[in-house]
Tab-separated table of C-alpha atoms in Angstrom:
chain	number	residue	atom	x	y	z
A	1	UNK	CA	3.374	-9.714	231.327
A	2	UNK	CA	6.686	-11.008	230.069
A	3	UNK	CA	10.215	-10.256	231.251
A	4	UNK	CA	12.788	-8.818	228.861
A	5	UNK	CA	16.402	-7.799	229.154
A	6	UNK	CA	17.642	-4.575	227.570
A	7	UNK	CA	21.332	-4.154	226.847
A	8	UNK	CA	21.861	-0.408	226.523
A	9	UNK	CA	25.005	1.294	225.262
A	10	UNK	CA	25.639	4.130	227.669
A	11	UNK	CA	27.868	7.187	227.658
A	12	UNK	CA	28.175	9.588	230.572
A	13	UNK	CA	30.353	12.507	229.391
A	14	UNK	CA	30.575	14.027	232.884
A	15	UNK	CA	32.336	10.892	234.159
A	16	UNK	CA	35.262	11.324	231.785
A	17	UNK	CA	35.062	7.628	230.815
A	18	UNK	CA	34.258	6.006	227.498
A	19	UNK	CA	31.058	4.223	226.447
A	20	UNK	CA	30.006	1.079	228.261
A	21	UNK	CA	27.172	-1.449	228.267
A	22	UNK	CA	24.549	-1.857	230.977
A	23	UNK	CA	21.697	-4.346	231.176
A	24	UNK	CA	18.223	-3.690	232.567
A	25	UNK	CA	15.432	-6.147	233.323
A	26	UNK	CA	11.962	-4.901	232.422
A	27	UNK	CA	8.496	-6.407	232.664
A	28	UNK	CA	6.016	-5.442	229.976
A	29	UNK	CA	3.300	-6.719	227.684
A	30	UNK	CA	4.851	-7.894	224.437
A	31	UNK	CA	2.710	-5.433	222.480
A	32	UNK	CA	4.274	-2.425	224.229
A	33	UNK	CA	7.247	-0.642	222.717
A	34	UNK	CA	10.974	-0.728	223.317
A	35	UNK	CA	10.634	2.910	224.374
A	36	UNK	CA	8.269	1.786	227.127
A	37	UNK	CA	10.981	-0.602	228.285
A	38	UNK	CA	13.638	2.139	228.278
A	39	UNK	CA	11.388	4.477	230.245
A	40	UNK	CA	10.590	1.721	232.764
A	41	UNK	CA	14.310	1.120	233.286
A	42	UNK	CA	14.841	4.853	233.709
A	43	UNK	CA	11.957	5.084	236.195
A	44	UNK	CA	12.737	2.010	238.274
A	45	UNK	CA	16.482	1.433	238.053
A	46	UNK	CA	18.520	4.426	236.886
A	47	UNK	CA	17.091	7.898	236.507
A	48	UNK	CA	20.271	9.111	234.769
A	49	UNK	CA	19.527	7.015	231.664
A	50	UNK	CA	19.085	9.593	228.887
A	51	UNK	CA	16.707	9.128	225.974
A	52	UNK	CA	14.953	11.662	223.760
A	53	UNK	CA	11.202	11.129	223.256
A	54	UNK	CA	7.962	13.046	223.013
A	55	UNK	CA	4.799	11.840	221.264
A	56	UNK	CA	5.301	8.064	221.679
A	57	UNK	CA	3.213	7.597	218.519
A	58	UNK	CA	5.779	7.667	215.652
A	59	UNK	CA	4.847	11.250	214.792
A	60	UNK	CA	7.505	13.524	216.295
A	61	UNK	CA	10.550	11.452	215.285
A	62	UNK	CA	12.376	12.161	218.559
A	63	UNK	CA	13.098	8.627	219.788
A	64	UNK	CA	15.375	7.396	216.998
A	65	UNK	CA	17.786	4.692	218.192
A	66	UNK	CA	19.408	1.497	216.931
A	67	UNK	CA	17.652	-1.679	218.087
A	68	UNK	CA	19.527	-4.917	217.467
A	69	UNK	CA	21.742	-2.985	215.071
A	70	UNK	CA	18.898	-1.481	212.992
A	71	UNK	CA	18.036	2.222	213.023
A	72	UNK	CA	14.390	2.808	213.886
A	73	UNK	CA	11.995	4.544	216.278
A	74	UNK	CA	11.900	3.069	219.776
A	75	UNK	CA	8.214	3.935	220.146
A	76	UNK	CA	7.269	2.089	216.953
A	77	UNK	CA	9.153	-1.135	217.713
A	78	UNK	CA	7.201	-3.621	219.830
A	79	UNK	CA	9.351	-5.116	222.529
A	80	UNK	CA	8.090	-8.616	221.750
A	81	UNK	CA	9.166	-8.284	218.116
A	82	UNK	CA	12.545	-6.871	219.150
A	83	UNK	CA	13.085	-9.816	221.505
A	84	UNK	CA	12.212	-12.280	218.732
A	85	UNK	CA	14.584	-10.550	216.327
A	86	UNK	CA	17.410	-10.693	218.852
A	87	UNK	CA	16.878	-14.423	219.345
A	88	UNK	CA	16.279	-15.737	215.852
A	89	UNK	CA	19.202	-18.145	216.075
A	90	UNK	CA	18.949	-19.430	219.646
A	91	UNK	CA	16.497	-20.307	222.346
A	92	UNK	CA	15.808	-16.808	223.624
A	93	UNK	CA	18.740	-15.892	225.847
A	94	UNK	CA	19.976	-12.803	224.010
A	95	UNK	CA	19.058	-9.344	225.312
A	96	UNK	CA	17.525	-6.597	223.181
A	97	UNK	CA	20.456	-4.379	222.197
A	98	UNK	CA	19.728	-0.632	222.211
A	99	UNK	CA	22.287	1.909	220.974
A	100	UNK	CA	22.339	5.565	219.997
A	101	UNK	CA	21.938	6.350	216.293
A	102	UNK	CA	24.980	6.215	214.054
A	103	UNK	CA	26.754	8.869	211.970
A	104	UNK	CA	26.011	11.511	214.624
A	105	UNK	CA	27.968	12.479	217.765
A	106	UNK	CA	26.593	11.031	220.993
A	107	UNK	CA	25.662	13.640	223.598
A	108	UNK	CA	24.685	11.225	226.373
A	109	UNK	CA	23.492	7.612	226.404
A	110	UNK	CA	20.868	7.350	223.638
A	111	UNK	CA	20.780	11.074	222.803
A	112	UNK	CA	22.734	12.214	219.731
A	113	UNK	CA	23.646	15.653	218.425
A	114	UNK	CA	21.364	16.014	215.395
A	115	UNK	CA	22.253	19.683	214.900
A	116	UNK	CA	25.858	19.037	213.911
A	117	UNK	CA	24.956	16.521	211.194
A	118	UNK	CA	21.291	16.108	210.370
A	119	UNK	CA	20.017	19.689	210.587
A	120	UNK	CA	23.183	21.144	209.070
A	121	UNK	CA	22.719	18.982	206.003
A	122	UNK	CA	19.008	19.810	205.808
A	123	UNK	CA	19.830	23.522	205.659
A	124	UNK	CA	22.409	22.757	202.962
A	125	UNK	CA	19.671	22.008	200.380
A	126	UNK	CA	17.744	25.290	200.936
A	127	UNK	CA	14.589	23.670	202.354
A	128	UNK	CA	12.073	26.309	201.299
A	129	UNK	CA	10.365	27.394	198.107
A	130	UNK	CA	12.088	29.834	195.766
A	131	UNK	CA	9.355	31.243	193.472
A	132	UNK	CA	9.858	33.921	190.828
A	133	UNK	CA	7.756	36.983	190.190
A	134	UNK	CA	5.617	39.053	192.483
A	135	UNK	CA	3.915	37.157	195.295
A	136	UNK	CA	0.143	36.708	195.052
A	137	UNK	CA	-2.242	38.676	197.221
A	138	UNK	CA	-3.028	35.562	199.234
A	139	UNK	CA	-1.462	32.066	199.174
A	140	UNK	CA	-0.031	30.270	196.148
A	141	UNK	CA	-2.830	28.081	194.781
A	142	UNK	CA	-1.900	24.821	193.069
A	143	UNK	CA	-4.150	21.893	192.021
A	144	UNK	CA	-3.868	19.049	194.575
A	145	UNK	CA	-2.988	16.560	191.842
A	146	UNK	CA	0.132	18.553	190.950
A	147	UNK	CA	1.528	17.824	194.412
A	148	UNK	CA	1.146	14.038	194.206
A	149	UNK	CA	4.732	13.515	193.117
A	150	UNK	CA	6.148	15.101	196.307
A	151	UNK	CA	3.748	13.754	198.935
A	152	UNK	CA	6.042	10.827	199.680
A	153	UNK	CA	8.985	13.083	200.534
A	154	UNK	CA	6.680	15.413	202.476
A	155	UNK	CA	5.915	12.561	204.879
A	156	UNK	CA	9.395	12.808	206.428
A	157	UNK	CA	9.322	13.446	210.200
A	158	UNK	CA	13.073	14.245	210.443
A	159	UNK	CA	13.801	11.386	212.816
A	160	UNK	CA	17.286	10.808	211.373
A	161	UNK	CA	16.924	7.032	211.087
A	162	UNK	CA	18.013	7.090	207.435
A	163	UNK	CA	21.046	9.208	208.310
A	164	UNK	CA	21.945	6.749	211.061
A	165	UNK	CA	21.774	3.766	208.723
A	166	UNK	CA	23.491	5.385	205.694
A	167	UNK	CA	26.599	3.446	204.661
A	168	UNK	CA	27.738	6.217	202.331
A	169	UNK	CA	27.901	8.629	205.256
A	170	UNK	CA	30.049	6.155	207.161
A	171	UNK	CA	32.571	6.223	204.299
A	172	UNK	CA	32.102	9.932	203.501
A	173	UNK	CA	30.811	12.046	206.415
A	174	UNK	CA	30.497	15.006	204.018
A	175	UNK	CA	27.832	13.216	201.957
A	176	UNK	CA	24.728	15.401	201.981
A	177	UNK	CA	22.780	12.351	203.106
A	178	UNK	CA	19.441	10.660	202.446
A	179	UNK	CA	17.254	12.879	204.622
A	180	UNK	CA	18.519	16.142	203.132
A	181	UNK	CA	18.357	14.862	199.552
A	182	UNK	CA	14.804	13.585	200.079
A	183	UNK	CA	13.960	17.056	201.353
A	184	UNK	CA	15.639	18.530	198.271
A	185	UNK	CA	13.385	16.511	195.985
A	186	UNK	CA	10.358	17.753	197.911
A	187	UNK	CA	11.128	21.277	196.553
A	188	UNK	CA	12.549	20.241	193.167
A	189	UNK	CA	9.267	18.461	192.462
A	190	UNK	CA	7.068	21.295	193.744
A	191	UNK	CA	5.416	23.156	190.835
A	192	UNK	CA	5.612	26.437	192.743
A	193	UNK	CA	9.417	26.401	192.905
A	194	UNK	CA	11.250	28.278	190.133
A	195	UNK	CA	14.825	27.210	190.885
A	196	UNK	CA	14.604	23.571	189.789
A	197	UNK	CA	17.558	23.620	187.408
A	198	UNK	CA	19.716	25.580	189.848
A	199	UNK	CA	18.941	23.115	192.628
A	200	UNK	CA	19.708	20.120	190.404
A	201	UNK	CA	22.929	21.666	189.101
A	202	UNK	CA	24.082	22.361	192.647
A	203	UNK	CA	23.395	18.804	193.852
A	204	UNK	CA	24.872	17.159	190.746
A	205	UNK	CA	28.116	19.168	190.754
A	206	UNK	CA	28.700	18.660	194.487
A	207	UNK	CA	31.169	15.758	194.964
A	208	UNK	CA	29.166	14.781	198.044
A	209	UNK	CA	25.801	15.174	196.323
A	210	UNK	CA	23.384	12.889	194.479
A	211	UNK	CA	26.102	10.706	192.960
A	212	UNK	CA	27.610	9.831	196.348
A	213	UNK	CA	24.699	7.450	197.057
A	214	UNK	CA	25.700	3.796	196.612
A	215	UNK	CA	22.266	2.134	196.329
A	216	UNK	CA	22.637	0.205	199.574
A	217	UNK	CA	18.882	0.474	200.371
A	218	UNK	CA	19.645	0.922	204.093
A	219	UNK	CA	17.696	4.181	204.296
A	220	UNK	CA	14.621	2.482	202.820
A	221	UNK	CA	14.780	-0.226	205.472
A	222	UNK	CA	15.191	2.323	208.253
A	223	UNK	CA	12.558	4.919	207.325
A	224	UNK	CA	9.499	4.531	209.605
A	225	UNK	CA	7.224	6.615	207.335
A	226	UNK	CA	7.820	5.057	203.917
A	227	UNK	CA	9.640	8.075	202.496
A	228	UNK	CA	12.196	5.800	200.756
A	229	UNK	CA	14.964	8.449	200.571
A	230	UNK	CA	16.938	6.499	197.994
A	231	UNK	CA	13.961	6.705	195.634
A	232	UNK	CA	14.023	10.481	195.922
A	233	UNK	CA	17.781	10.530	195.224
A	234	UNK	CA	17.235	8.455	192.086
A	235	UNK	CA	14.509	10.853	190.963
A	236	UNK	CA	16.900	13.755	191.428
A	237	UNK	CA	19.387	11.889	189.240
A	238	UNK	CA	16.805	11.251	186.542
A	239	UNK	CA	15.814	14.901	186.468
A	240	UNK	CA	19.444	16.044	186.367
A	241	UNK	CA	20.280	13.620	183.547
A	242	UNK	CA	17.172	13.092	181.475
A	243	UNK	CA	15.436	16.456	181.824
A	244	UNK	CA	18.282	18.911	182.363
A	245	UNK	CA	21.199	17.054	180.710
A	246	UNK	CA	23.646	18.187	183.401
A	247	UNK	CA	27.127	16.838	182.599
A	248	UNK	CA	28.590	16.950	186.074
A	249	UNK	CA	32.250	17.157	187.062
A	250	UNK	CA	31.866	14.008	189.169
A	251	UNK	CA	31.347	11.879	186.033
A	252	UNK	CA	28.030	10.687	187.434
A	253	UNK	CA	26.043	11.421	184.284
A	254	UNK	CA	28.525	9.672	181.971
A	255	UNK	CA	28.924	6.714	184.326
A	256	UNK	CA	25.160	6.249	184.498
A	257	UNK	CA	24.769	6.447	180.723
A	258	UNK	CA	27.599	3.947	180.184
A	259	UNK	CA	26.002	1.552	182.659
A	260	UNK	CA	22.624	1.769	180.948
A	261	UNK	CA	24.066	1.279	177.475
A	262	UNK	CA	26.157	-1.744	178.475
A	263	UNK	CA	23.225	-3.484	180.136
A	264	UNK	CA	21.043	-2.805	177.097
A	265	UNK	CA	23.710	-4.238	174.821
A	266	UNK	CA	24.842	-7.242	176.887
A	267	UNK	CA	22.227	-7.820	179.567
A	268	UNK	CA	24.843	-8.001	182.330
A	269	UNK	CA	27.545	-5.577	183.390
A	270	UNK	CA	30.951	-5.589	181.680
A	271	UNK	CA	32.852	-3.869	184.499
A	272	UNK	CA	36.112	-3.416	182.641
A	273	UNK	CA	34.284	-1.767	179.748
A	274	UNK	CA	32.231	0.354	182.165
A	275	UNK	CA	35.312	2.220	183.335
A	276	UNK	CA	36.403	3.084	179.794
A	277	UNK	CA	32.927	4.070	178.590
A	278	UNK	CA	32.409	6.264	181.661
A	279	UNK	CA	35.452	8.406	180.937
A	280	UNK	CA	35.961	7.959	177.187
A	281	UNK	CA	32.721	6.887	175.501
A	282	UNK	CA	32.755	5.458	172.001
A	283	UNK	CA	35.573	5.074	169.480
A	284	UNK	CA	36.132	8.810	169.222
A	285	UNK	CA	36.461	9.173	172.988
A	286	UNK	CA	39.105	6.449	173.092
A	287	UNK	CA	41.081	7.773	170.122
A	288	UNK	CA	41.082	11.338	171.435
A	289	UNK	CA	40.578	11.158	175.195
A	290	UNK	CA	40.272	14.413	177.084
A	291	UNK	CA	42.592	15.401	179.901
A	292	UNK	CA	39.796	14.705	182.330
A	293	UNK	CA	39.290	11.218	180.893
A	294	UNK	CA	42.996	10.408	181.177
A	295	UNK	CA	43.098	11.743	184.729
A	296	UNK	CA	39.982	9.749	185.675
A	297	UNK	CA	41.284	6.504	184.214
A	298	UNK	CA	44.670	6.903	185.901
A	299	UNK	CA	42.951	7.702	189.163
A	300	UNK	CA	40.996	4.452	188.884
A	301	UNK	CA	44.126	2.286	188.749
A	302	UNK	CA	44.280	1.779	192.560
A	303	UNK	CA	40.658	0.561	192.479
A	304	UNK	CA	41.499	-1.898	189.703
A	305	UNK	CA	44.510	-3.150	191.671
A	306	UNK	CA	42.320	-3.759	194.725
A	307	UNK	CA	39.911	-5.693	192.496
A	308	UNK	CA	42.766	-7.913	191.303
A	309	UNK	CA	44.022	-8.496	194.827
A	310	UNK	CA	40.623	-9.448	196.193
A	311	UNK	CA	39.848	-11.729	193.238
A	312	UNK	CA	36.911	-9.746	191.956
A	313	UNK	CA	38.578	-9.235	188.571
A	314	UNK	CA	40.412	-12.522	188.375
A	315	UNK	CA	38.593	-13.970	185.363
A	316	UNK	CA	39.548	-13.003	181.801
A	317	UNK	CA	36.178	-11.394	180.894
A	318	UNK	CA	36.579	-9.029	183.847
A	319	UNK	CA	40.075	-7.978	182.775
A	320	UNK	CA	39.680	-7.369	179.032
A	321	UNK	CA	37.019	-4.841	177.930
A	322	UNK	CA	34.505	-6.227	175.454
A	323	UNK	CA	35.177	-9.940	176.168
A	324	UNK	CA	32.268	-10.156	178.599
A	325	UNK	CA	29.595	-12.405	177.016
A	326	UNK	CA	25.974	-11.487	176.354
A	327	UNK	CA	23.088	-13.308	177.976
A	328	UNK	CA	22.433	-16.702	176.327
A	329	UNK	CA	19.350	-18.212	174.651
A	330	UNK	CA	17.664	-15.017	173.549
A	331	UNK	CA	17.565	-13.536	177.050
A	332	UNK	CA	19.249	-10.406	175.748
A	333	UNK	CA	16.300	-9.775	173.444
A	334	UNK	CA	14.031	-9.770	176.493
A	335	UNK	CA	16.244	-7.178	178.158
A	336	UNK	CA	15.938	-4.931	175.102
A	337	UNK	CA	12.161	-5.367	175.200
A	338	UNK	CA	12.141	-4.151	178.792
A	339	UNK	CA	14.156	-1.098	177.768
A	340	UNK	CA	11.859	-0.346	174.849
A	341	UNK	CA	8.731	-0.748	176.988
A	342	UNK	CA	10.102	1.511	179.751
A	343	UNK	CA	11.072	4.222	177.257
A	344	UNK	CA	7.776	4.058	175.389
A	345	UNK	CA	5.637	4.258	178.503
A	346	UNK	CA	7.952	6.514	180.559
A	347	UNK	CA	7.951	4.025	183.403
A	348	UNK	CA	10.091	3.735	186.489
A	349	UNK	CA	10.967	0.086	187.132
A	350	UNK	CA	11.211	-0.003	190.902
A	351	UNK	CA	12.869	-3.071	192.329
A	352	UNK	CA	13.695	-3.920	195.889
A	353	UNK	CA	14.327	-7.523	196.895
A	354	UNK	CA	14.857	-8.020	200.601
A	355	UNK	CA	14.941	-10.924	202.962
A	356	UNK	CA	16.656	-13.511	205.070
A	357	UNK	CA	14.294	-16.322	204.177
A	358	UNK	CA	11.190	-15.079	205.994
A	359	UNK	CA	7.895	-15.148	204.104
A	360	UNK	CA	7.138	-11.498	204.730
A	361	UNK	CA	10.576	-10.462	203.525
A	362	UNK	CA	10.732	-12.428	200.294
A	363	UNK	CA	9.900	-10.698	197.061
A	364	UNK	CA	9.281	-7.348	198.694
A	365	UNK	CA	9.444	-4.783	195.922
A	366	UNK	CA	9.444	-1.292	197.319
A	367	UNK	CA	12.200	0.747	195.873
A	368	UNK	CA	14.187	2.006	193.118
A	369	UNK	CA	15.941	0.776	190.104
A	370	UNK	CA	15.471	0.626	186.403
A	371	UNK	CA	17.390	1.121	183.244
A	372	UNK	CA	19.607	3.572	185.109
A	373	UNK	CA	20.043	1.660	188.390
A	374	UNK	CA	23.277	-0.103	189.151
A	375	UNK	CA	22.910	-3.733	190.163
A	376	UNK	CA	19.568	-4.691	191.706
A	377	UNK	CA	18.104	-8.185	191.117
A	378	UNK	CA	16.051	-8.637	187.980
A	379	UNK	CA	13.665	-11.410	188.963
A	380	UNK	CA	10.741	-9.348	190.297
A	381	UNK	CA	9.564	-5.879	189.362
A	382	UNK	CA	6.840	-3.408	189.980
A	383	UNK	CA	6.152	-1.108	187.046
A	384	UNK	CA	5.102	2.341	188.109
A	385	UNK	CA	4.268	4.912	185.428
A	386	UNK	CA	5.602	8.374	186.089
A	387	UNK	CA	2.911	10.951	186.714
A	388	UNK	CA	2.030	12.882	183.574
A	389	UNK	CA	1.357	16.573	183.650
A	390	UNK	CA	-2.351	16.346	182.862
A	391	UNK	CA	-3.278	13.329	184.966
A	392	UNK	CA	-0.728	12.439	187.628
A	393	UNK	CA	-0.819	8.951	189.033
A	394	UNK	CA	0.089	8.406	192.693
A	395	UNK	CA	2.976	6.017	193.303
A	396	UNK	CA	2.395	2.832	195.211
A	397	UNK	CA	4.900	3.691	197.890
A	398	UNK	CA	3.483	7.102	198.847
A	399	UNK	CA	2.176	7.555	202.416
A	400	UNK	CA	-1.398	6.656	203.269
A	401	UNK	CA	-2.479	10.255	203.797
A	402	UNK	CA	-1.122	13.007	201.559
A	403	UNK	CA	-0.170	16.147	203.479
A	404	UNK	CA	-1.920	19.353	202.445
A	405	UNK	CA	0.303	21.584	200.300
A	406	UNK	CA	1.723	24.546	202.162
A	407	UNK	CA	-0.389	27.646	201.865
A	408	UNK	CA	2.446	30.182	201.985
A	409	UNK	CA	5.932	30.344	200.563
A	410	UNK	CA	8.296	30.417	203.501
A	411	UNK	CA	10.941	28.215	205.096
A	412	UNK	CA	9.534	25.165	206.839
A	413	UNK	CA	9.719	25.425	210.614
A	414	UNK	CA	12.624	23.754	212.321
A	415	UNK	CA	11.083	20.645	213.839
A	416	UNK	CA	13.919	20.482	216.343
A	417	UNK	CA	12.553	23.571	218.122
A	418	UNK	CA	9.271	21.758	218.733
A	419	UNK	CA	11.083	19.015	220.544
């Protein structure tokens, strides 16, 4: 067995003092988990060390923590891997840092209050089916293939790791959040639900809804079950825009359309033109801007000033709309071909490039972007056709085993009670 050092961020509310750090020495096989190390420290050194856990098999989602700054499940993280990650840049002297999850109030040590944030936001999206008409005599029967599109979001175990890692929630605590929006898509995509448009309208019009996501990919990194919450948020956006044509008050629909059109025309983003096209599209929109367009443009002036101060908009093409050059040497024609191919075949172009130089990190393509995504790299792609109504095709990122569709229409049980 090997020796490891855990550096745990502790908080004892009964003491009246603030958070502090405490180190524990543990002795474990490298294949055992960080949770095993925490429980050994609790058993042998300090019984007051608080941690929430149950199944120890990455099923219940109870043991969510931050390990070396990354939100994850303590039971799923091998202590040997955590030690290696903490010591990538030195000879092995750094401890494994364990903290409570972020974006949620800390109750004690590694235990956070999920009710005040996570479960409140889950209830916000009405997490149960809303069918129309008289209920059937028995259960609602649907073909298994019609549920393929929602099996990925059904794999969520409500661990809160995505909520903990969400950068949008750090900036805007009122953001509905990745876990709740992934749960929302689970019902929007369910063929038994009859309130699809109402759900989409609600989430699109909410200033803290689907357009508050900033494409940071942090929730995809954090999710231990491959739910990829950001993918589900992007699907909600596509349905709200492409299928329902919801012109939201947050300007999300117009901003997305302007982004897509500029990339198709120039191949790269003309940021100064993006602002104008988002609020006042086309010649007519600029000649006769609406009150909302004028208000939106004026409200964007502080953002433009910050861009000038930081140097982001220092060059001439970034200051004058329309000056931004197209891609050279026929590359723009290739961009248009990608657009045409995606539209013709109704494909989602999912792109996710991650890495710090490691072989297993390079070229990993797991998540979401496409003609309507903001600014993901364009050097590698995985083309995934959207499921068609008569022959759905499972997506590559769906979980290994598809959960069985619910037999009855009723609210899903609150997993927190089981804990």
